[in-house]
Coordinates of N, CA, C and O in Angstrom, one line a residue:
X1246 N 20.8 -5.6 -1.6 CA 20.1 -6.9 -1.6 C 20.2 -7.5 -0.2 O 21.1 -7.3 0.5
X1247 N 18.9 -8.4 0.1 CA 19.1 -8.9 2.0 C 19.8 -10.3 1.3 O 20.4 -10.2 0.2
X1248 N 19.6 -11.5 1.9 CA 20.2 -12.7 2.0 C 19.6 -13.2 1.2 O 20.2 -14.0 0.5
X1249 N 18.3 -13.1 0.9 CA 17.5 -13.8 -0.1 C 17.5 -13.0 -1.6 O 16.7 -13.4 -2.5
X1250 N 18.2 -12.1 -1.9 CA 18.7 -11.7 -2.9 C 17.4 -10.9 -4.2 O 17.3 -10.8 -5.4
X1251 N 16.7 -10.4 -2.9 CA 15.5 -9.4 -3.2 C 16.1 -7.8 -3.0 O 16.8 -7.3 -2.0
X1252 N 15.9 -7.4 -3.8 CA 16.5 -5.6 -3.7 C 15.5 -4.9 -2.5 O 14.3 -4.5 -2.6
X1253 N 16.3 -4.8 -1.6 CA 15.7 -3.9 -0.7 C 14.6 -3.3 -0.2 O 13.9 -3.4 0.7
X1254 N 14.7 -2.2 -1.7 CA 13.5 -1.4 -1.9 C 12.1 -2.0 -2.3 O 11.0 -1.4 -2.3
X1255 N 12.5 -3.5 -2.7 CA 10.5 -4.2 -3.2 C 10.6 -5.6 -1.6 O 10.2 -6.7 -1.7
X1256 N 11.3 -4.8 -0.4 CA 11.2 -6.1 0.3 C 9.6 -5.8 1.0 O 8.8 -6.8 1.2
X1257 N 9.2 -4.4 1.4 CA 7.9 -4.8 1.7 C 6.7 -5.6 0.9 O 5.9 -6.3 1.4
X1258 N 6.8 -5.2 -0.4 CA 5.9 -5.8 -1.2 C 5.9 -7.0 -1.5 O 5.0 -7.7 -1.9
X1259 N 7.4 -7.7 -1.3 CA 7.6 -9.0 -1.4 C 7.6 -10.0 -0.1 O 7.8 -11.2 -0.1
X1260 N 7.3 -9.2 0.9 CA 7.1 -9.9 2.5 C 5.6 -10.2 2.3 O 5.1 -11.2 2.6
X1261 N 4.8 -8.7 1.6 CA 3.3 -9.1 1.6 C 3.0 -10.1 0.7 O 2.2 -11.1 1.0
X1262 N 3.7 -10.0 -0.7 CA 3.2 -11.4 -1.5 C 3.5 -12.8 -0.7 O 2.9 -13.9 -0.8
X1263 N 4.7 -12.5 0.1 CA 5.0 -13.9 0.9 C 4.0 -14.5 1.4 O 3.5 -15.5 1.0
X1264 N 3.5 -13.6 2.7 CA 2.6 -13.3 3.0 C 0.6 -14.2 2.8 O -0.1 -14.8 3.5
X1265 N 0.5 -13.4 1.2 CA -0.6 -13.6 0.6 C -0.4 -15.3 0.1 O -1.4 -15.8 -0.4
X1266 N 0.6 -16.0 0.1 CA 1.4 -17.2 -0.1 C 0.8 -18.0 0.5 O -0.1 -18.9 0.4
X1267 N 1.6 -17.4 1.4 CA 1.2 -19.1 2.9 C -0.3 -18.8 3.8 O -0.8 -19.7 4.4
X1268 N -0.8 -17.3 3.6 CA -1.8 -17.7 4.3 C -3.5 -17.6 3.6 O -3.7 -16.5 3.2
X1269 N -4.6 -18.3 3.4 CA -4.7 -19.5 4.5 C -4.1 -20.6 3.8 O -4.6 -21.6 4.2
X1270 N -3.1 -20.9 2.8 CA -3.6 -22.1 2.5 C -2.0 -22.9 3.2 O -2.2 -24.1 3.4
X1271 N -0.8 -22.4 3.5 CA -0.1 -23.3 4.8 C -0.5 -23.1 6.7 O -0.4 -23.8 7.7
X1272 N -0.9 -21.8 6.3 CA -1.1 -21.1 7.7 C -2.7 -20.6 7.9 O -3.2 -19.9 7.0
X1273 N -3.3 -20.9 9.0 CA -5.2 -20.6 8.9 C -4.6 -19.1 9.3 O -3.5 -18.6 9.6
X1274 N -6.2 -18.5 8.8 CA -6.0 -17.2 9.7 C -5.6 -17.0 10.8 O -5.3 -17.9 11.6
X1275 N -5.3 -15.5 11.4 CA -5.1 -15.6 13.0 C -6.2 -15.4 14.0 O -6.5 -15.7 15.2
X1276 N -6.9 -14.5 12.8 CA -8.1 -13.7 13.5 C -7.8 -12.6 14.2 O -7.1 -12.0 13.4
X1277 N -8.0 -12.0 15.4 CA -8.4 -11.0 15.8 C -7.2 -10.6 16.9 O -7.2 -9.7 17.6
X1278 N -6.2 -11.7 16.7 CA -5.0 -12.2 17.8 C -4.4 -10.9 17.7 O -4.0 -10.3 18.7
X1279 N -4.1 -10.4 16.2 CA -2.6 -9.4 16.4 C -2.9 -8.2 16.9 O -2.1 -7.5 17.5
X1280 N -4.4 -7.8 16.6 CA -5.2 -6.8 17.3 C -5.4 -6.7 18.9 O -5.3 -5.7 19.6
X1281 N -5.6 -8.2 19.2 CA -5.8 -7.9 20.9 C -3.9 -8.2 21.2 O -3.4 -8.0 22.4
X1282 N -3.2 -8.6 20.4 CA -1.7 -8.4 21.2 C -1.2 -6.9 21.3 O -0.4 -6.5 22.2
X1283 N -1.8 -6.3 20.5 CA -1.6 -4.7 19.9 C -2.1 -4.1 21.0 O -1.4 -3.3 21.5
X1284 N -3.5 -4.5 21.7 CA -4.2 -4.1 23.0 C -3.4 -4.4 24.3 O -3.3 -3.6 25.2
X1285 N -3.0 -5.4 24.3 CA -2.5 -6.0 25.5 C -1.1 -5.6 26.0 O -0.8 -5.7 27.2
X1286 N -0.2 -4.8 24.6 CA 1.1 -5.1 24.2 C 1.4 -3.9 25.9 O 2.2 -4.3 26.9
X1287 N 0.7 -2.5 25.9 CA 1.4 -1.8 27.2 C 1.4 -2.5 28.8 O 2.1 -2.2 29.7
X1288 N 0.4 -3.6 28.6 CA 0.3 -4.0 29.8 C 1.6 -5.1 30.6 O 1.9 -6.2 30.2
X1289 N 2.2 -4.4 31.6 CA 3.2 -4.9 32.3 C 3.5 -6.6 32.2 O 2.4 -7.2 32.1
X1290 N 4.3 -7.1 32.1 CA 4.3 -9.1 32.0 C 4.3 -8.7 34.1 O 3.8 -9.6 34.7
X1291 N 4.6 -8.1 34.6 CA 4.5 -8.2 36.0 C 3.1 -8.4 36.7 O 2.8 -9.2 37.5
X1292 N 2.0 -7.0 35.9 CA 0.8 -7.4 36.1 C 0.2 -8.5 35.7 O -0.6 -9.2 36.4
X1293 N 0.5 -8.9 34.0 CA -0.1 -10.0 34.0 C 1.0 -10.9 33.4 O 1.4 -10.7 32.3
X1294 N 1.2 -11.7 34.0 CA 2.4 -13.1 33.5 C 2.0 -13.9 32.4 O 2.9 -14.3 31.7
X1295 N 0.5 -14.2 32.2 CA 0.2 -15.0 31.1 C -0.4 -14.4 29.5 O -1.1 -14.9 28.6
X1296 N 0.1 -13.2 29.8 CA -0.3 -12.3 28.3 C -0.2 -12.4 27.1 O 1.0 -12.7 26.9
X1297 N -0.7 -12.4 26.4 CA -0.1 -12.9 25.1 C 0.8 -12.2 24.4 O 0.9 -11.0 24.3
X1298 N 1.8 -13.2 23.8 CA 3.5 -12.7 24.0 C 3.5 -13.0 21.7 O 4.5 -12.6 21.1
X1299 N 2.9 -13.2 21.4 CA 2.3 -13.1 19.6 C 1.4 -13.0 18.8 O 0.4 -13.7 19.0
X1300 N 1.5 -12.1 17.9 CA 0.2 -11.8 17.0 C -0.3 -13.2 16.5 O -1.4 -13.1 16.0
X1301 N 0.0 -14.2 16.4 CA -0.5 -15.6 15.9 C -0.3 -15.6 14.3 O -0.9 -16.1 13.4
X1302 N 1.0 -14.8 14.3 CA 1.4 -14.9 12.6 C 2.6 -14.8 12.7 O 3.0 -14.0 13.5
X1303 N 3.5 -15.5 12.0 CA 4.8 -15.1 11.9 C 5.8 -15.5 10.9 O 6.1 -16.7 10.8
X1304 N 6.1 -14.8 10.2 CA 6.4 -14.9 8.2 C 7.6 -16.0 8.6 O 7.7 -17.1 8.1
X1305 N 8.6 -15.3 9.9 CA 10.0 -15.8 8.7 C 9.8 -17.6 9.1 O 10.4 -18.4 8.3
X1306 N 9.2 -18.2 10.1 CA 9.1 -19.6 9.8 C 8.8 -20.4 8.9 O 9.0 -21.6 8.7
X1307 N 8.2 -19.6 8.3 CA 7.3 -20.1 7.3 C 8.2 -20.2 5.7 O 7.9 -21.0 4.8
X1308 N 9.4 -18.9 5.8 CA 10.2 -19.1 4.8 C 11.8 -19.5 5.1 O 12.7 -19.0 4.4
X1309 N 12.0 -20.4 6.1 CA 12.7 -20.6 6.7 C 13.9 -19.5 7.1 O 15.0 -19.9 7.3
X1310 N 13.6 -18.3 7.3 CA 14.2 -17.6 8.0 C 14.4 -17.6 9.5 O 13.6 -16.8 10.1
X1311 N 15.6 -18.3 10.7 CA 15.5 -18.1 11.4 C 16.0 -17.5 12.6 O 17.2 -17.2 12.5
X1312 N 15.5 -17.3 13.6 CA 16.3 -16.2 14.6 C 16.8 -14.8 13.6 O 17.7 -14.3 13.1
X1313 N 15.3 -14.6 13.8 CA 15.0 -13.1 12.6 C 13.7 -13.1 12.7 O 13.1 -14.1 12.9
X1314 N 13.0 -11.9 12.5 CA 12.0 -10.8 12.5 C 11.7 -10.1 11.0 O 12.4 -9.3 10.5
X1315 N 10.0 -10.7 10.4 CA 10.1 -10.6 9.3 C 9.2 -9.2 9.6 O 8.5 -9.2 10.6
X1316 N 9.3 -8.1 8.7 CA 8.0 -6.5 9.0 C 7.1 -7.1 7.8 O 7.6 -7.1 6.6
X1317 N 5.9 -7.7 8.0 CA 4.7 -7.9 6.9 C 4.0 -7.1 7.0 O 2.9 -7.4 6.6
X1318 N 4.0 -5.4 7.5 CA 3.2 -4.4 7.4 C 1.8 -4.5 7.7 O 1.0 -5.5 7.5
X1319 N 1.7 -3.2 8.4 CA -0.4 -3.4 8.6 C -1.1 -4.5 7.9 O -1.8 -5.5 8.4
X1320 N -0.8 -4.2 6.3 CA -1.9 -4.5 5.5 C -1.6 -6.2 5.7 O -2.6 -6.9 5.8
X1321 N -0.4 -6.6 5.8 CA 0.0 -7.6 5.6 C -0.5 -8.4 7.4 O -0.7 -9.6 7.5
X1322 N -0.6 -7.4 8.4 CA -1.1 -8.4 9.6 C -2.8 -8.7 9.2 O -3.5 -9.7 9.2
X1323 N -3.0 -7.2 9.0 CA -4.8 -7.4 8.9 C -5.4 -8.4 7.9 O -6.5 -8.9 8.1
X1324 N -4.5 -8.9 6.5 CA -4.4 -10.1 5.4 C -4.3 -11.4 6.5 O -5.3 -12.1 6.6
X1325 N -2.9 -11.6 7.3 CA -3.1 -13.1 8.4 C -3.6 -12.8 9.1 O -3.2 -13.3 10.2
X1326 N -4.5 -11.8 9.3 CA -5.7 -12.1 10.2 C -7.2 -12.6 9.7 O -7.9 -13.4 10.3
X1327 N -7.3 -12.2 8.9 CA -8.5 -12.5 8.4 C -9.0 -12.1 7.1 O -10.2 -12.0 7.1
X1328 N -8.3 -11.9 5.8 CA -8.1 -12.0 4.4 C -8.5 -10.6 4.2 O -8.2 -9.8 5.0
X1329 N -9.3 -10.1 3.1 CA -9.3 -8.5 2.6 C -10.7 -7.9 3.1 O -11.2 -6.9 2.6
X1330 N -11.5 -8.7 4.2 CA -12.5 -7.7 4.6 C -11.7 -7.5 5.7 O -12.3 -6.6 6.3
X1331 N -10.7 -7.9 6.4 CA -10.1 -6.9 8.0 C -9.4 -5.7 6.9 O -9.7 -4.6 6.8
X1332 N -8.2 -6.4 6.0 CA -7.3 -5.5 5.3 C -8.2 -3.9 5.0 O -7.6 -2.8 5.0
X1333 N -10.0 -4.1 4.9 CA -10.3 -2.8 4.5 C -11.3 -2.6 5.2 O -12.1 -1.9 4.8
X1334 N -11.4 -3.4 6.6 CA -11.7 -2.4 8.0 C -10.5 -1.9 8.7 O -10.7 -0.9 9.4
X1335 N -9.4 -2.4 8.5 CA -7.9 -1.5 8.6 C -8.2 -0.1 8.0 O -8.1 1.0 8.6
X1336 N -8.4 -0.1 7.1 CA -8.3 1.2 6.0 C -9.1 1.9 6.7 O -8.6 2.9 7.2
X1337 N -10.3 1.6 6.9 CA -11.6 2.5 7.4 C -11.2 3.0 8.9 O -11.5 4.1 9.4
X1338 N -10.4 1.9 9.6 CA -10.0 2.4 10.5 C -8.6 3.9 10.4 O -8.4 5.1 10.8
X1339 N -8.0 3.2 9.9 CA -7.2 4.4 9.4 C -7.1 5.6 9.1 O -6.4 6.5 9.4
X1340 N -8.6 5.5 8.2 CA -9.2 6.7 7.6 C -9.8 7.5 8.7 O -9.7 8.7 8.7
X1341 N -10.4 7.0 9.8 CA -11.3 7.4 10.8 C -10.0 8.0 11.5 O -10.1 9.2 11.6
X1342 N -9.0 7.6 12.0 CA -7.7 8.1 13.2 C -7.6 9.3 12.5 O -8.0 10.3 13.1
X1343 N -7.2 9.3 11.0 CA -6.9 10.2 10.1 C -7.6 11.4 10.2 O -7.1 12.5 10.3
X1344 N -8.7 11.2 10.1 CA -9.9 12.1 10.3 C -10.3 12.7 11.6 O -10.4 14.0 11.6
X1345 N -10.4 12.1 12.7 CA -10.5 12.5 13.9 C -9.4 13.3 14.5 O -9.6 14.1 15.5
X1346 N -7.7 13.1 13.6 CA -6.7 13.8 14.1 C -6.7 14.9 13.2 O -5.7 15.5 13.4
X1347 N -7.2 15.2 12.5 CA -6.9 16.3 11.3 C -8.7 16.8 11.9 O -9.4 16.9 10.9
X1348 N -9.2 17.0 12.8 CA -10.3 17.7 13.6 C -9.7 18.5 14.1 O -10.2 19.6 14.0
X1349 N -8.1 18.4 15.2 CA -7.7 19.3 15.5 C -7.1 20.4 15.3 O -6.6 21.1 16.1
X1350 N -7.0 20.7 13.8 CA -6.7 21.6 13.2 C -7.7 22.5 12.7 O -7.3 23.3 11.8
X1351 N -9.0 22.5 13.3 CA -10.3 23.4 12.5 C -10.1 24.2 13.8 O -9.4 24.1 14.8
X1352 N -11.0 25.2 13.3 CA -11.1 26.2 13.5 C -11.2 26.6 15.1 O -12.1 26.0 15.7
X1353 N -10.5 27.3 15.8 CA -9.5 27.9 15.6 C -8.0 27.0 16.2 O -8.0 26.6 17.4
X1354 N -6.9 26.9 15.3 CA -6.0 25.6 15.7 C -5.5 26.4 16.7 O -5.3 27.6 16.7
X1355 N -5.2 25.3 17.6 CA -4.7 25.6 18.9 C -3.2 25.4 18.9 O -2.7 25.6 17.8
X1356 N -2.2 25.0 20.2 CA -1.0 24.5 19.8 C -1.3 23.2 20.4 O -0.9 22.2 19.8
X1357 N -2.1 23.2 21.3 CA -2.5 22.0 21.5 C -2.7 20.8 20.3 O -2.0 19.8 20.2
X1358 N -3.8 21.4 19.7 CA -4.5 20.5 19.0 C -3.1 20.5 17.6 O -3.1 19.4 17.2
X1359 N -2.2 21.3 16.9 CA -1.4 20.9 16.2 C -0.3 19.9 16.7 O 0.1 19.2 15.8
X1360 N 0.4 19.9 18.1 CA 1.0 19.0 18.6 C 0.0 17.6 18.5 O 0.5 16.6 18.0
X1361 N -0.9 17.5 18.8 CA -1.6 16.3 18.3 C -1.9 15.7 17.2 O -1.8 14.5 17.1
X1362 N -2.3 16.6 16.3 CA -1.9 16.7 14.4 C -0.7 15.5 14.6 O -0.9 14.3 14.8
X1363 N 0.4 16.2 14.5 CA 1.8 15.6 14.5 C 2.0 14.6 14.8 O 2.3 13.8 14.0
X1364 N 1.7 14.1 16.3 CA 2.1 13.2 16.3 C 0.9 11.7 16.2 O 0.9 10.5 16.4
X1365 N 0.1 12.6 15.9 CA -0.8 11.5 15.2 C -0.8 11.2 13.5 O -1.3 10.2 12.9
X1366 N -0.3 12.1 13.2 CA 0.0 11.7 12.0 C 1.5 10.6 11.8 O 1.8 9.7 11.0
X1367 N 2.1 11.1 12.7 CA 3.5 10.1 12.6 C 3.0 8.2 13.4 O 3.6 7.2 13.1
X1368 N 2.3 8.4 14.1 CA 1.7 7.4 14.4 C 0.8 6.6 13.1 O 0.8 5.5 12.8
X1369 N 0.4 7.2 12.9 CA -0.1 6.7 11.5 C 0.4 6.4 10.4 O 0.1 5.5 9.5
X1370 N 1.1 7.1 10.6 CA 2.6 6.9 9.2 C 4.0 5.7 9.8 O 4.5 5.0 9.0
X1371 N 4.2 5.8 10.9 CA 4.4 4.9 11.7 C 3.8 3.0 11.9 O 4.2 1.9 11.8
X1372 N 2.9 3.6 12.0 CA 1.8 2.5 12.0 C 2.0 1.5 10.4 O 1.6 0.4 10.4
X1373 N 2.3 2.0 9.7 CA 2.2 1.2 8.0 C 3.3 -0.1 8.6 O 3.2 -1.0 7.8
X1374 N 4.1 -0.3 9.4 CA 5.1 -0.9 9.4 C 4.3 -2.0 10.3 O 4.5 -3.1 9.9
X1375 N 3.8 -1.7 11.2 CA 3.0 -3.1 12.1 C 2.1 -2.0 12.8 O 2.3 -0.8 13.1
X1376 N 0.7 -3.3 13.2 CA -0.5 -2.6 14.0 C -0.2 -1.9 15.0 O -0.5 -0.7 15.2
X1377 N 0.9 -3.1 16.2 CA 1.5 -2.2 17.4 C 2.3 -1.2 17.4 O 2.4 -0.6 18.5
X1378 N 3.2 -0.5 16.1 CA 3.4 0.7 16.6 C 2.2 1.7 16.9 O 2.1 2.4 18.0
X1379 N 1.7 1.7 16.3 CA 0.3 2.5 16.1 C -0.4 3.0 17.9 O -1.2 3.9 18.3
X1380 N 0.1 2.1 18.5 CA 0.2 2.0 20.3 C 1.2 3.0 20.8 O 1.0 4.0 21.4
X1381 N 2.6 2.2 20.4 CA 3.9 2.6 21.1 C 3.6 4.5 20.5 O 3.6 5.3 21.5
X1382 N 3.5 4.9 19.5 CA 3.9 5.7 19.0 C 2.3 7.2 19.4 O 2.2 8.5 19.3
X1383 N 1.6 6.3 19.9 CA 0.1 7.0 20.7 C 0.7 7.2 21.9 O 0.0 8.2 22.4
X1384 N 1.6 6.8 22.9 CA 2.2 7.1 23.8 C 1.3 8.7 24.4 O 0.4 8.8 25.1
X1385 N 2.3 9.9 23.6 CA 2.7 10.7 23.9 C 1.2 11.8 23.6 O 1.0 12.9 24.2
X1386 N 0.3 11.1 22.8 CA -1.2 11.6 22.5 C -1.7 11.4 24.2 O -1.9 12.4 24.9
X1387 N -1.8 10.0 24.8 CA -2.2 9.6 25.5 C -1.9 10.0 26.6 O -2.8 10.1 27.5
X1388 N -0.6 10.4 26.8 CA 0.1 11.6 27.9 C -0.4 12.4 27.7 O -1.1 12.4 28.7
X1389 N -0.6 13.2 27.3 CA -1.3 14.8 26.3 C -2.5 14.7 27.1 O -2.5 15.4 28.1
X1390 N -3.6 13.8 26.8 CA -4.7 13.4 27.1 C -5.2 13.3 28.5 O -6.3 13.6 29.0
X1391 N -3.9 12.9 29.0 CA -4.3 12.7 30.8 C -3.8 14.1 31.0 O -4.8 14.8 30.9
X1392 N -2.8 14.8 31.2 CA -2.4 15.6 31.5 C -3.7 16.9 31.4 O -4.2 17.3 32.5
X1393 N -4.1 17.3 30.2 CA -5.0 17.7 30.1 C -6.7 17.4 30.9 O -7.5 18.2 31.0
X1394 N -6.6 16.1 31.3 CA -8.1 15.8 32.0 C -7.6 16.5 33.1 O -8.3 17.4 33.4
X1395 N -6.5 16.4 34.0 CA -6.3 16.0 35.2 C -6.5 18.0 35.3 O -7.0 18.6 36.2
X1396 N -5.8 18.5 34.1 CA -6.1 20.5 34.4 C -7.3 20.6 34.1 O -7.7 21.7 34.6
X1397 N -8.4 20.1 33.5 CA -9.6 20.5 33.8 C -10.4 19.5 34.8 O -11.7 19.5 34.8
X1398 N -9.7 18.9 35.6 CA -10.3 18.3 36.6 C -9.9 18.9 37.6 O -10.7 18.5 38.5
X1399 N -8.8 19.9 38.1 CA -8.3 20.7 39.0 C -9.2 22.2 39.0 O -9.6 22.9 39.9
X1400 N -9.5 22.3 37.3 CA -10.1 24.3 37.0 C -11.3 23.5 37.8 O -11.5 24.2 38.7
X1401 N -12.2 22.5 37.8 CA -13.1 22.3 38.0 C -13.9 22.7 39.4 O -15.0 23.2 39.8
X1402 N -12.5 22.1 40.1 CA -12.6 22.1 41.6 C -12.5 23.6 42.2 O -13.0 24.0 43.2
X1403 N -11.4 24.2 41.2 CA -11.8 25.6 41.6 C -12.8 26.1 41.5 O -13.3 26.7 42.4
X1404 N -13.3 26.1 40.2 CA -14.5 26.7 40.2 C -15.6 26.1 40.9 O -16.6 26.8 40.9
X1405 N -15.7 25.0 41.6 CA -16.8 24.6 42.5 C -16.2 25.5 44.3 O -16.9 25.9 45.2
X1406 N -15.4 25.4 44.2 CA -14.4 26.2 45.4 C -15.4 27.3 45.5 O -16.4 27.3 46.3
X1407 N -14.9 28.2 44.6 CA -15.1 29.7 44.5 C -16.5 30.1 44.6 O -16.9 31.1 45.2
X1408 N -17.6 29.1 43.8 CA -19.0 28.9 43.6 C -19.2 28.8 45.1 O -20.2 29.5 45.3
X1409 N -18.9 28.4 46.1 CA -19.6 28.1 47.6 C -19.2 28.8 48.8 O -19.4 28.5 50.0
X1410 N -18.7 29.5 48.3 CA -18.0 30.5 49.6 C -19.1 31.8 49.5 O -19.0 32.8 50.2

């Protein structure tokens, strides 16, 4: 049991009913805030100093929990953001990562494209817990990604090399 004397195991479900509680009718929506903090979140506070530093939601004030960090899950940011039509453009979005990353497994699977599988699936599974892991945890996709442009931006040059001699 935590402090509030909820069994552990129904604490996500009972963070979302909290959740579906207070917002809108103590707390307005946020809108689109936790999404663009989720965008913003890799960018250095050095490059930009005035960044936005919260999703424009935040449970435990609201149940007087303080100096603590409440997890209201995906479903539960895309709910204080903007009620059950973001909750199931979340989903669609979801479903699309889902789908796009399970492409690299057709025919013929590479190792490439199953290291990508992986950790896109853990990103996704990852992701149930808040929008921004779904970033932190794309890291290593996004490494993948460059690394890869930058060797067919090198074969490139050879083969324009070799083409002019």
């Amino acid at each position: 049991r935590d402090v509030t004397g909820v069994q552990t195991c129904a604490l996500p479900i009972y963070r979302l009913s909290q959740t579906a509680d207070f917002v809108p009718l103590f707390h307005p929506y946020a809108g689109l805030q936790f999404f663009y903090f989720t965008l913003v979140r890799p960018v250095p506070r050095l490059l930009w100093p005035g960044k936005p530093v919260d999703e424009g939601f935040d449970l435990a004030p609201l149940v007087g929990a303080e100096d603590t960090s409440l997890t209201v899950s995906v479903i539960g940011e895309a709910y204080a953001g903007f009620g059950f039509p973001l909750v199931f453009a979340t989903g669609l979005l979801f479903g699309a990562l889902a789908r796009w990353w399970e492409q690299t497994l057709e025919d013929p699977p590479t190792s490439l494209g199953v290291i990508i599988n992986a950790i896109g699936g853990m990103a996704l599974f990852g992701a149930e817990r808040g929008f921004v892991n779904i970033v932190l945890l794309s890291y290593p996709i996004l490494s993948l990604w460059a690394v890869f442009m930058l060797l067919q931006l090198g074969r490139a040059r050879v083969v324009l090399g070799r083409g002019s001699v």
